[in-house]
Amino acid sequence: HGIEPWCSDGTSQGTRMVADIRPGPASSSPGRFLRVGARVAFCTATWNSGPCPYEGDELWLSDGTTTSRLAQRQGLRWSFTALGDRLFVHEDDAVTCIWTGRPTPLVEQILGANALGSVVAIEDRALVCESTVNGPRLLVTDGTAAGTAVFSELALPLGDA
């Protein structure tokens, strides 16, 4: 096998491969590990044999025993932020919350378009900036669409700087 995700309790007996995501000599090149509740999220690279070999990333979730693919992204990379057992994924202009503390993760779209920058976790809520025709505004969310509200309109200075 190639480079794959492993877990360890610090001993050689307690060290093992979590998953052989790319079987055989190929590598999944796992990285960007992030603790999400009692699990770990990470990305792997997707490659092909064409002239531009990098295709995108896959997002995985593991409890150290089982590993499941949550999403695949072509081309540009995404960012993600953990808040307890919630995983906020920001890609392009959308923000999605994946509730990982369930046997089957629940996915809920928070912001379908116009998200700016990354999601920031603060205590039990997350903040995300949204672009509007009147300028940016700050949203606060608990990870549900119903629990997402405007926190503050961000006034931009007008005129000469």
XYZ file of C-alpha atoms in Angstrom:
161
model
C 0.000 0.000 0.000
C 0.963 3.635 -0.379
C 0.535 6.506 2.063
C -2.742 5.906 3.924
C -4.351 7.066 7.208
C -3.169 5.309 10.387
C -4.109 5.547 14.058
C -2.088 4.742 17.145
C -2.243 4.641 20.925
C 1.494 5.349 20.970
C 2.647 1.719 20.962
C 3.700 -0.459 18.035
C 1.010 -3.003 18.995
C -1.634 -0.267 19.004
C -0.675 1.185 15.610
C -2.654 0.169 12.536
C -3.874 1.399 9.179
C -7.390 2.831 9.436
C -8.244 2.318 5.763
C -6.523 1.417 2.516
C -8.375 4.073 0.540
C -6.300 3.566 -2.625
C -5.646 -0.192 -2.622
C -2.361 -1.483 -3.937
C 0.748 0.682 -4.277
C -1.231 3.904 -4.902
C -1.439 6.514 -2.131
C -4.478 8.445 -0.954
C -2.167 11.133 0.494
C -4.336 11.889 3.547
C -3.983 15.277 5.191
C -5.722 18.220 6.847
C -6.806 16.057 9.804
C -9.409 17.694 12.052
C -11.063 16.319 15.179
C -14.872 16.418 14.924
C -16.436 15.180 18.155
C -15.270 11.580 18.643
C -14.228 11.240 14.980
C -11.585 12.645 12.659
C -12.219 14.298 9.307
C -9.491 14.370 6.670
C -8.957 14.953 2.957
C -7.359 12.718 0.363
C -6.216 13.645 -3.131
C -7.788 12.245 -6.306
C -5.379 11.726 -9.201
C -5.574 10.517 -12.801
C -2.973 9.653 -15.411
C -3.790 12.575 -17.732
C -1.738 15.691 -18.508
C -3.179 17.458 -15.429
C -3.097 14.628 -12.879
C -4.705 16.398 -9.887
C -8.510 16.061 -10.010
C -9.625 17.213 -6.579
C -10.116 16.117 -2.986
C -12.316 13.701 -1.111
C -13.530 14.396 2.420
C -13.528 11.406 4.796
C -14.731 10.765 8.331
C -13.334 8.048 10.608
C -13.820 6.856 14.161
C -10.563 4.876 13.938
C -12.419 1.670 13.085
C -14.653 2.559 10.149
C -14.034 5.207 7.506
C -16.626 6.707 5.187
C -16.382 9.188 2.340
C -18.554 12.243 2.941
C -17.965 14.227 -0.240
C -15.809 14.653 -3.311
C -14.672 17.983 -4.704
C -13.305 18.536 -8.181
C -10.600 21.115 -8.743
C -10.286 23.802 -6.098
C -9.955 22.850 -2.448
C -12.474 23.498 0.280
C -12.092 24.545 3.870
C -13.702 22.989 6.902
C -14.168 23.873 10.563
C -15.180 21.681 13.502
C -17.612 22.648 16.227
C -18.301 19.726 18.587
C -19.701 16.935 16.424
C -20.544 19.382 13.619
C -18.329 19.766 10.554
C -18.833 22.989 8.585
C -17.698 22.702 4.953
C -17.141 25.856 2.883
C -16.788 25.323 -0.843
C -17.231 27.871 -3.576
C -19.946 30.133 -2.160
C -21.868 27.529 -0.122
C -21.625 26.440 3.514
C -22.864 23.012 4.587
C -23.018 21.531 8.093
C -22.441 17.800 8.516
C -23.692 16.442 11.859
C -21.223 13.598 12.487
C -22.405 12.346 15.899
C -25.004 10.028 14.348
C -24.736 6.532 12.831
C -25.450 8.153 9.449
C -24.137 11.736 9.216
C -26.853 14.332 8.583
C -26.068 17.020 6.005
C -27.779 20.408 6.084
C -27.038 23.353 3.796
C -26.644 26.547 5.809
C -25.880 29.062 3.085
C -26.490 28.148 -0.556
C -24.582 31.012 -2.107
C -22.610 34.153 -1.353
C -20.516 32.867 1.562
C -17.275 34.791 2.021
C -14.151 33.406 3.674
C -14.049 30.599 6.207
C -16.411 29.508 8.937
C -15.256 30.504 12.444
C -16.325 28.439 15.474
C -17.027 30.343 18.720
C -18.302 28.399 21.747
C -21.425 26.515 20.552
C -22.070 28.581 17.400
C -20.313 29.332 14.135
C -19.948 32.620 12.263
C -19.915 33.007 8.493
C -19.848 36.150 6.364
C -22.397 36.490 3.569
C -22.193 38.820 0.572
C -25.404 40.776 -0.147
C -26.289 43.589 -2.567
C -26.013 45.984 0.402
C -22.596 44.696 1.446
C -21.402 41.891 3.668
C -23.247 40.690 6.761
C -22.251 38.329 9.524
C -24.415 35.273 10.173
C -24.458 33.119 13.305
C -25.537 29.462 13.105
C -26.010 26.403 15.264
C -25.554 24.161 12.211
C -29.158 24.194 11.006
C -30.813 26.391 8.404
C -33.523 27.271 10.958
C -30.835 28.157 13.516
C -29.035 30.573 11.178
C -29.664 34.296 11.633
C -28.124 37.669 10.858
C -25.715 38.625 13.612
C -24.637 41.980 12.201
C -24.776 44.058 9.035
C -21.203 45.096 8.273
C -21.108 48.706 7.118
C -18.400 49.470 4.612
C -16.938 52.994 4.470
C -18.102 55.010 1.475
C -16.122 57.586 -0.433
C -12.369 58.037 -0.591
C -10.178 55.889 1.611
